[in-house]
Amino acid sequence: KGKKTLFQHLVFLEGSVFTVAVASSDQHSPITAHSGSHKATDHGSHNNTGKAFPVLDLNYENVRVPFEISLWVLLASLMKLGFHLVPHLSNIVPESCLLIVVGLLVGGIIRGTGETVPPVLDSKLFFYILLPPIILDAGYFLPIRPFMENLGTILIFAVVGTLWNAFFVGGLLYGVCQIGTESSSILSRIGLLQCLLFGSIISAVDPVAVLAVFEEIHINELLHILVFGESLLNDAVTVVLYHLFEEFSGIGSVTLLKGFLGVISFFVVALGGVLVGVLYGILAAFTSRFTSHTRVIEPLFVFLYSYMAYLSAEIFHLSGIMALIACGAVMRPYVEANISHKSHTTIKYFLKMWSSVSETLIFIFLGVATVAGPHDWNWTFVTVTVILCLVARVIGVVGLTFIINKFRIVKLTTKDQFIIAYGGLRGAIAFSLGFLLNKEHFPEREIFLTAIITVIFFTVFVQGMTIKPLVELLAVKKKQEAKRSINEEIHTQFLDHLLTGIEDICGHYGHHHWKDKLNRFNKKYVKKCLIAGERSKEPQLIAFYHKMEMKQAIQLVESGGGIKMPSAVPSTVSMQNIQPRPSTKPAPERAIPQLSKNKEEEIRKILRTNLQRTRQRLRSYNRHTLVADPYEDGLSDLFLKKQKMFQIEKKMNTYLTVPAPPPDSPTMCRARLASDPQAYSIKPASNKVPMIQVDLASPQSPDSVNLLDEFGQANQQEEEEQGLMMKPPSRPREAKKPSEEDEAKDQQRLMRCLSDPGPSADEDEDGAFLP
Amino acid sequence: MYNYKHYCKNLHKYIHIVDVCFFTVSQEQIKNLYQRFQQLSGNHEKISRDDLERIPALNNNPIRKQIITAFFDKRNQHQNDVGSLDEIGFEQFLMVMSHFRPVNSTATEEEKVTVRKQKLRFLFNMHDTDNDGIITLDEYRTVVEELLSQSGAIETEVARSIADAAMLEVASTNVPHMAPDDFYEGITFEHFEQILKGIEMESRMSIRFLDMNTATMRCGKLSS
C-alpha cells in the first residue's frame, strides 16, 4: 500500500510540476497543503524504526520543484527517443501528433488518479521559457538570402494575410452567432469585439507547429521560407490585434481615432521590435570582438543578448519574436567571424537542444492542457470556427498570390499556393494567448479555448499527417541536396556583380544595386567595427574556399585517407591534368620540384575528390540531424581508426601521397583540442589562406602541428611549389636526389591534424557574411 | 530628351529584335531603354566604350571591364559573327539587354531551356575571351582574379588556387576518368552548362524592371 501511495504521489507531483515555478495563484496552496499532509502520513508510516537519529530520511519538499521540472523534461526526451526507436512510426505520424497524444495520456493519468491537472501551459512559462529557444534557433539559423529575396512576399502574407484571416473569421463568426442561434443561447451574447479578438488569436500561423511539421517533409527552400517566414513575422500583427481588441472589449466601444492609433501601433510594434533586436545584435557582435581570451563563455553572450532582446521587447509590448529574429540574424555573421570553432559548435548544439526540448514540451503540455480544460464544447461554434479558418486561409492565400505574382520574377504556382495554404498550422501560441484572457472580461473564455484547441488539433493532426503524402502526390519540388560547389559560388558572386553592373548601365536602381550598396557599406564600416582583427577583410569567396578546404581536410582525417572512400564521382582527374604543360624543362635540378609538385597534386586530388562527396548535412532547418562533427566519435572508434591508419600507410606509400600518420595522431589531435585553445585558432596573419603545415616527427612532434600561411613568403622560393606545403622545418631546401630519401621523409610526416579551424568549418545555409 | 521621331521610326525594328530574342517586352520598356541609351550616348546614335566607362556607379564593380566588353562583343548579337565592335547602336544595345529578361511564366519547358542556354552562352562568352570555344585555365584564373580584385591586396596565388580548384571540379564532374597524362583542355559550353545546372539561370540572371508583364507582343520564333 505504501508503494501505491508513493506512486500516486509521484504521478501527482509530476502533474503539479510548475505550480511553484510560475507565479501561481492561491488555488495551488490547497494542493501543497494536501501534499504536505499526504507526505506527513507517508513519512510517518515508513519511519517506523523509531530511531533517534534518522539515518535515512525522506525529504521531498526541498527538491520538489527541480525534481518535477526534471521529470517533465526527462519524460519529453524519453518520448523523443522512443518515437525514433519504433520503426515506421515517425514516417507516418509527425512527431508533434505523437507528442500531443502522449500529453493527453499523461493528463489522463493525472486525472485518473483523481488529482487536478495543473495548468502547465501557463502563459508566463510558455512565453518566457518555452518559446524563446525555438525562435532564437530559427532566427540564428535563418537563411538570410532566400529570406531577403522573398521578404516582400513574406510580409504580405504575414501582415495582410493575418489581418484578412482575423477579420474574416471574427466577423463571420459574429454573424453566425447572432443569426444562427437563438437569442437566449450563450453564443448570441458574444460581442463583435470578442469575436474579432478570437479571430485574431486563431488566425496566426504558428512557427512551432510549422517548424515541427515542415522539417519532416523536406520541401523546397522557397516554400519553406515563405510559410516559415510568415509564421515568424505575423507575430507583430497578432500582438497588436490582440492588445487592441482586448482593450476595446474592456472598454466596450471603439472610435475611429483608436483604430487609427491601432494602425500606428502596428508599425511601432513591428519596427520597434526589429530595432531592439538589431541593437542587441550589434551589442553582441561588438562584445564578441573581445572574447579572444575568454572563449569558454562566448556562447553565453549569444544566448544572453538574445534573451535580453526578447525580454526588452516584451517590456514595451513590442513584438518579442521579431526582436529575437532580428537579433539572431544580425549578430550571426559577425559573431561567427569572431568566435572559435568550438564556441560555434556549442552555440549550435545548445540552440538545437533547447529548441528541441522546448518543442517537445510544448506539444506534450498541449495534450495535458487539453485534458485539464476547462472546456465548454459548443458544436456550432467549434465547427464554424474550423471551417472558417480553412476557408479564410485558402481565400487569403489565393487572393494574395494573385496580387503578389504580379511583382515576382519566380511566380508561385497553384501547387505552391496549395502547400502554403495547407501549411498554415495553428499551435500553442494561439492557445496561450487564449489562456491569457481575463475571465471577467470574457465569460466565453472556455468556449474560445475549446475552439482553439480543436482548431489546433485539427491542423496539427489532420493537416500535419496528410501534408507529407500530399507533397508526394502533387510532386512538389523537394529540397535539393545540392553540394555547394566552388563553381557555383564563383558564379553566384559573378552574377551578383554582373547584374549590379547591368542595372547601373540601365540607370535602374533595382534590387541588386541596393544590395551591392549595402554590402559595400557593410564591408567598409560595419565589419571593421564588429569583427576582430584581420578577418574583417576576408572576402566571401576566399572565406568560402577556406571553409571548403578545411572541410575536406576534416573529412580526410575523419576517413583516414581518401583512397578507399567511395566518392560520388570517382575520378582520376588531378591537377596535372589541368595544368598546362610547361613549355620547357630546362635543368635537372628542377626534377625535384617536379616530383614534389606531383605529390602535392596527388594530395590535392585526394582532397578534391572529397569535394564530390555528398554532403553529410541537409541544407535546411532539420532539427534532428546535425552535421556530423568529426570530433564526436567516441573512443571506441579510435581503434578502428588506428587500423585504418595502418592500412592507409601501406597504400599511401605506393601512391607517394599523403604520408602515413603516426598511430596515435587522432588521440593527439583530440588531446590537443581539449587543451590549448589559442595556438590553433585561425587568424591568418594577412590576407592569405591558412595552410596546414605538417612537421617532421621531431622529438616534440605531436606538439608542432600548427597553421601557417599557405603562401607564406618564406616558402615561395620556387614558383612551382604551390598549394599545400608539406615541408619539415629542418629539411634544407636545396635540390636533393628524389626517391628514397623523400619517401622516407614522407613516411615520417604527420597527417594533418585539424585543430580549431575557425568558425563554421562545416557548411551553413549561407555564406559567412551578408549576402 | 530623346529623338522621338527617330525612335518611332525604328520602333518596329526594335520590337523585331526583341522578338527574335524571344522575350516579351512592352513598348514602355523599350522607350525607357531608349531614353537611357540617349543619355549615355549624349544624344548620338551610337555609344562607345568610353561612354559606358564614364558611368560612375560602375567604378566599384570588380568586373566592369568584362561587362563593358560584353556589350561590344559581336557574339552576343546572335548573328554568328565574332570579334568586337567599337561602337554600338541602340539595336545592339537592346540585343545585349535582352539577355537579362526574365522568362515568361507561361513559357513551356522547351522555351525555358532555350532561354537558359542563351543566358549561359552570354556568361560563357564573357569568360571565353579568345573565343576558342573553351574556357582555359588561364581565362578562368583571370575571372577569379577580377572578382577578387576589389577586395584589397589579394595575392594572385590565392586567386589561382581557387581557380585551379574550380577547374579541377569541373574536370572531375564532367570527365571523371582521365589518365595521368591526359590534359583537360578547358571548360566547353556543355561542361559549363553542367556545372551550373544547380543555379536557376532563367530567374537568377534577370533584371526585375524588365519584367513588366504588360506584354504586347510575343513571337513564336525560336532563336538559335
Short mmCIF file of C-alpha atoms in Angstrom, two decimals, chain B:
data_model
loop_
_atom_site.label_atom_id
_atom_site.label_comp_id
_atom_site.label_asym_id
_atom_site.label_seq_id
_atom_site.Cartn_x
_atom_site.Cartn_y
_atom_site.Cartn_z
CA MET B 1 15.33 64.17 -74.12
CA TYR B 2 15.42 61.76 -76.88
CA ASN B 3 14.86 61.76 -80.50
CA TYR B 4 11.27 60.85 -80.53
CA LYS B 5 10.91 60.78 -84.25
CA HIS B 6 13.87 58.57 -84.73
CA TYR B 7 12.57 56.32 -82.06
CA CYS B 8 9.13 55.95 -83.52
CA LYS B 9 10.51 55.34 -86.94
CA ASN B 10 12.55 52.47 -85.71
CA LEU B 11 10.20 51.10 -83.13
CA HIS B 12 9.08 48.27 -85.27
CA LYS B 13 12.69 47.32 -85.83
CA TYR B 14 13.37 47.34 -82.13
CA ILE B 15 10.38 45.24 -81.43
CA HIS B 16 11.57 42.84 -84.04
CA ILE B 17 14.84 42.50 -82.24
CA VAL B 18 13.27 41.53 -79.03
CA ASP B 19 11.01 39.26 -80.93
CA VAL B 20 13.99 37.49 -82.27
CA CYS B 21 15.32 37.23 -78.79
CA PHE B 22 12.14 35.55 -77.85
CA PHE B 23 11.22 37.63 -74.92
CA THR B 24 8.17 39.52 -74.09
CA VAL B 25 8.53 43.18 -73.65
CA SER B 26 6.42 46.22 -73.64
CA GLN B 27 6.76 49.41 -75.57
CA GLU B 28 7.17 51.20 -72.31
CA GLN B 29 10.31 49.33 -71.52
CA ILE B 30 11.79 49.90 -74.93
CA LYS B 31 11.13 53.57 -74.54
CA ASN B 32 12.84 53.62 -71.15
CA LEU B 33 15.85 51.88 -72.53
CA TYR B 34 15.96 54.20 -75.47
CA GLN B 35 15.95 57.18 -73.17
CA ARG B 36 18.78 55.72 -71.22
CA PHE B 37 20.68 55.00 -74.38
CA GLN B 38 20.36 58.57 -75.49
CA GLN B 39 21.51 59.70 -72.11
CA LEU B 40 24.59 57.53 -72.26
CA SER B 41 25.45 58.43 -75.80
CA GLY B 42 24.91 62.13 -75.39
CA ASN B 43 22.18 62.08 -77.97
CA HIS B 44 24.30 60.45 -80.58
CA GLU B 45 23.37 57.42 -82.49
CA LYS B 46 25.99 55.14 -81.12
CA ILE B 47 27.79 54.65 -77.87
CA SER B 48 31.40 53.78 -77.46
CA ARG B 49 33.27 52.12 -74.65
CA ASP B 50 34.16 55.44 -73.15
CA ASP B 51 30.54 56.32 -72.77
CA LEU B 52 29.98 53.26 -70.68
CA GLU B 53 33.14 53.67 -68.74
CA ARG B 54 32.05 57.10 -67.72
CA ILE B 55 29.21 55.72 -65.64
CA PRO B 56 30.28 56.49 -62.09
CA ALA B 57 28.39 53.70 -60.42
CA LEU B 58 30.38 51.14 -62.31
CA ASN B 59 33.61 52.16 -60.68
CA ASN B 60 33.02 49.91 -57.74
CA ASN B 61 32.29 46.93 -59.83
CA PRO B 62 35.15 44.45 -59.95
CA ILE B 63 34.16 43.04 -63.32
CA ARG B 64 33.28 46.23 -65.07
CA LYS B 65 35.76 45.65 -67.83
CA GLN B 66 34.18 42.37 -68.73
CA ILE B 67 30.70 43.82 -68.60
CA ILE B 68 31.57 46.65 -70.92
CA THR B 69 33.36 44.30 -73.27
CA ALA B 70 30.31 42.12 -73.39
CA PHE B 71 28.31 44.94 -74.85
CA PHE B 72 30.71 45.28 -77.71
CA ASP B 73 31.11 41.58 -78.30
CA LYS B 74 29.77 40.51 -81.62
CA ARG B 75 28.99 37.06 -80.35
CA ASN B 76 26.22 38.45 -78.22
CA GLN B 77 24.47 39.83 -81.25
CA HIS B 78 23.40 36.39 -82.37
CA GLN B 79 24.49 36.79 -85.91
CA ASN B 80 27.17 34.14 -85.87
CA ASP B 81 29.79 36.79 -86.06
CA VAL B 82 32.88 37.10 -83.98
CA GLY B 83 35.09 39.92 -82.96
CA SER B 84 34.25 43.12 -81.28
CA LEU B 85 32.67 46.35 -82.28
CA ASP B 86 33.90 49.79 -81.49
CA GLU B 87 30.54 51.37 -81.23
CA ILE B 88 27.07 50.03 -80.85
CA GLY B 89 23.73 51.37 -81.81
CA PHE B 90 20.53 51.06 -79.93
CA GLU B 91 19.62 47.80 -81.59
CA GLN B 92 22.78 46.14 -80.43
CA PHE B 93 22.31 47.64 -77.01
CA LEU B 94 18.85 46.23 -76.84
CA MET B 95 20.09 42.89 -78.02
CA VAL B 96 22.54 42.65 -75.18
CA MET B 97 19.99 43.85 -72.66
CA SER B 98 17.54 41.27 -73.78
CA HIS B 99 19.72 38.57 -72.32
CA PHE B 100 18.54 39.73 -68.95
CA ARG B 101 14.88 39.38 -69.44
CA PRO B 102 13.18 37.07 -67.03
CA VAL B 103 11.46 34.21 -68.69
CA ASN B 104 7.74 34.39 -69.00
CA SER B 105 5.91 32.23 -66.53
CA THR B 106 3.73 30.85 -69.26
CA ALA B 107 6.70 29.62 -71.21
CA THR B 108 6.95 25.96 -71.97
CA GLU B 109 9.80 23.78 -70.86
CA GLU B 110 11.38 23.94 -74.26
CA GLU B 111 11.32 27.69 -74.24
CA LYS B 112 12.80 27.77 -70.78
CA VAL B 113 15.64 25.57 -71.91
CA THR B 114 16.35 27.84 -74.83
CA VAL B 115 16.31 30.89 -72.65
CA ARG B 116 18.61 29.24 -70.18
CA LYS B 117 21.02 28.27 -72.90
CA GLN B 118 21.09 31.79 -74.16
CA LYS B 119 21.87 33.25 -70.78
CA LEU B 120 24.54 30.69 -70.15
CA ARG B 121 26.00 31.42 -73.54
CA PHE B 122 26.26 35.06 -72.59
CA LEU B 123 28.14 34.16 -69.45
CA PHE B 124 30.33 31.77 -71.34
CA ASN B 125 31.25 34.42 -73.84
CA MET B 126 32.22 36.71 -71.03
CA HIS B 127 34.70 34.17 -69.77
CA ASP B 128 35.94 32.87 -73.07
CA THR B 129 37.82 35.95 -74.15
CA ASP B 130 39.77 34.45 -77.02
CA ASN B 131 36.71 32.84 -78.50
CA ASP B 132 38.10 29.40 -78.95
CA GLY B 133 35.02 27.78 -77.54
CA ILE B 134 36.59 26.71 -74.30
CA ILE B 135 37.45 28.43 -71.07
CA THR B 136 41.04 27.62 -70.38
CA LEU B 137 42.65 27.63 -67.02
CA ASP B 138 44.24 30.99 -67.62
CA GLU B 139 40.96 32.53 -68.62
CA TYR B 140 39.31 31.14 -65.55
CA ARG B 141 42.10 32.41 -63.39
CA THR B 142 41.56 35.83 -64.84
CA VAL B 143 37.90 35.63 -63.96
CA VAL B 144 38.61 34.82 -60.34
CA GLU B 145 41.31 37.42 -60.10
CA GLU B 146 38.97 40.07 -61.40
CA LEU B 147 36.31 39.00 -58.97
CA LEU B 148 38.67 39.40 -56.09
CA SER B 149 40.33 42.49 -57.40
CA GLN B 150 38.31 44.88 -55.35
CA SER B 151 38.87 43.15 -52.09
CA GLY B 152 42.12 44.72 -51.24
CA ALA B 153 45.53 43.22 -51.71
CA ILE B 154 44.72 39.66 -52.58
CA GLU B 155 47.67 37.70 -53.67
CA THR B 156 47.37 36.18 -57.06
CA GLU B 157 48.25 32.82 -55.59
CA VAL B 158 45.01 32.67 -53.74
CA ALA B 159 43.02 33.50 -56.81
CA ARG B 160 44.95 30.95 -58.78
CA SER B 161 44.35 28.20 -56.33
CA ILE B 162 40.68 28.94 -56.20
CA ALA B 163 40.51 28.86 -59.98
CA ASP B 164 42.52 25.65 -60.01
CA ALA B 165 40.18 24.06 -57.54
CA ALA B 166 37.19 25.13 -59.55
CA MET B 167 38.68 23.82 -62.76
CA LEU B 168 39.50 20.54 -61.12
CA GLU B 169 35.95 20.29 -60.00
CA VAL B 170 34.64 20.84 -63.50
CA ALA B 171 37.00 18.25 -64.85
CA SER B 172 36.12 15.75 -62.20
CA THR B 173 32.44 16.16 -62.73
CA ASN B 174 32.47 16.01 -66.46
CA VAL B 175 35.34 13.76 -67.35
CA PRO B 176 35.75 11.56 -64.35
CA HIS B 177 38.29 9.19 -65.70
CA MET B 178 41.39 10.63 -67.10
CA ALA B 179 44.73 9.01 -67.37
CA PRO B 180 47.52 10.86 -65.65
CA ASP B 181 48.85 12.04 -68.95
CA ASP B 182 45.65 13.36 -70.38
CA PHE B 183 45.21 17.03 -70.49
CA TYR B 184 41.95 18.69 -69.84
CA GLU B 185 41.84 21.47 -72.35
CA GLY B 186 39.28 23.66 -70.76
CA ILE B 187 35.63 24.09 -69.99
CA THR B 188 33.46 23.61 -73.01
CA PHE B 189 30.00 25.02 -73.20
CA GLU B 190 28.43 21.68 -72.33
CA HIS B 191 30.58 21.32 -69.28
CA PHE B 192 29.76 24.86 -68.36
CA GLU B 193 26.08 24.10 -68.53
CA GLN B 194 26.61 21.01 -66.47
CA ILE B 195 28.37 22.65 -63.58
CA LEU B 196 25.93 25.49 -63.37
CA LYS B 197 22.81 23.43 -63.59
CA GLY B 198 22.23 23.96 -59.89
CA ILE B 199 21.64 27.64 -60.40
CA GLU B 200 18.33 28.53 -61.93
CA MET B 201 19.58 30.84 -64.58
CA GLU B 202 16.22 31.74 -66.00
CA SER B 203 15.28 33.54 -62.85
CA ARG B 204 18.64 34.39 -61.35
CA MET B 205 20.08 36.14 -64.33
CA SER B 206 17.36 38.66 -64.87
CA ILE B 207 16.71 42.27 -64.13
CA ARG B 208 13.47 42.93 -62.45
CA PHE B 209 12.38 46.09 -64.13
CA LEU B 210 12.32 44.43 -67.46
CA ASP B 211 9.55 42.25 -66.25
CA MET B 212 6.51 44.40 -66.65
CA ASN B 213 4.18 41.72 -67.75
CA THR B 214 2.15 44.02 -69.90
CA ALA B 215 3.26 42.05 -72.87
CA THR B 216 2.08 43.45 -76.08
CA MET B 217 3.90 41.24 -78.44
CA ARG B 218 5.36 37.89 -78.29
CA CYS B 219 6.76 35.91 -81.07
CA GLY B 220 6.78 32.26 -81.57
CA LYS B 221 10.10 32.02 -83.25
CA LEU B 222 12.69 30.01 -81.53
CA SER B 223 16.02 31.69 -81.53
CA SER B 224 19.23 29.89 -82.25
#
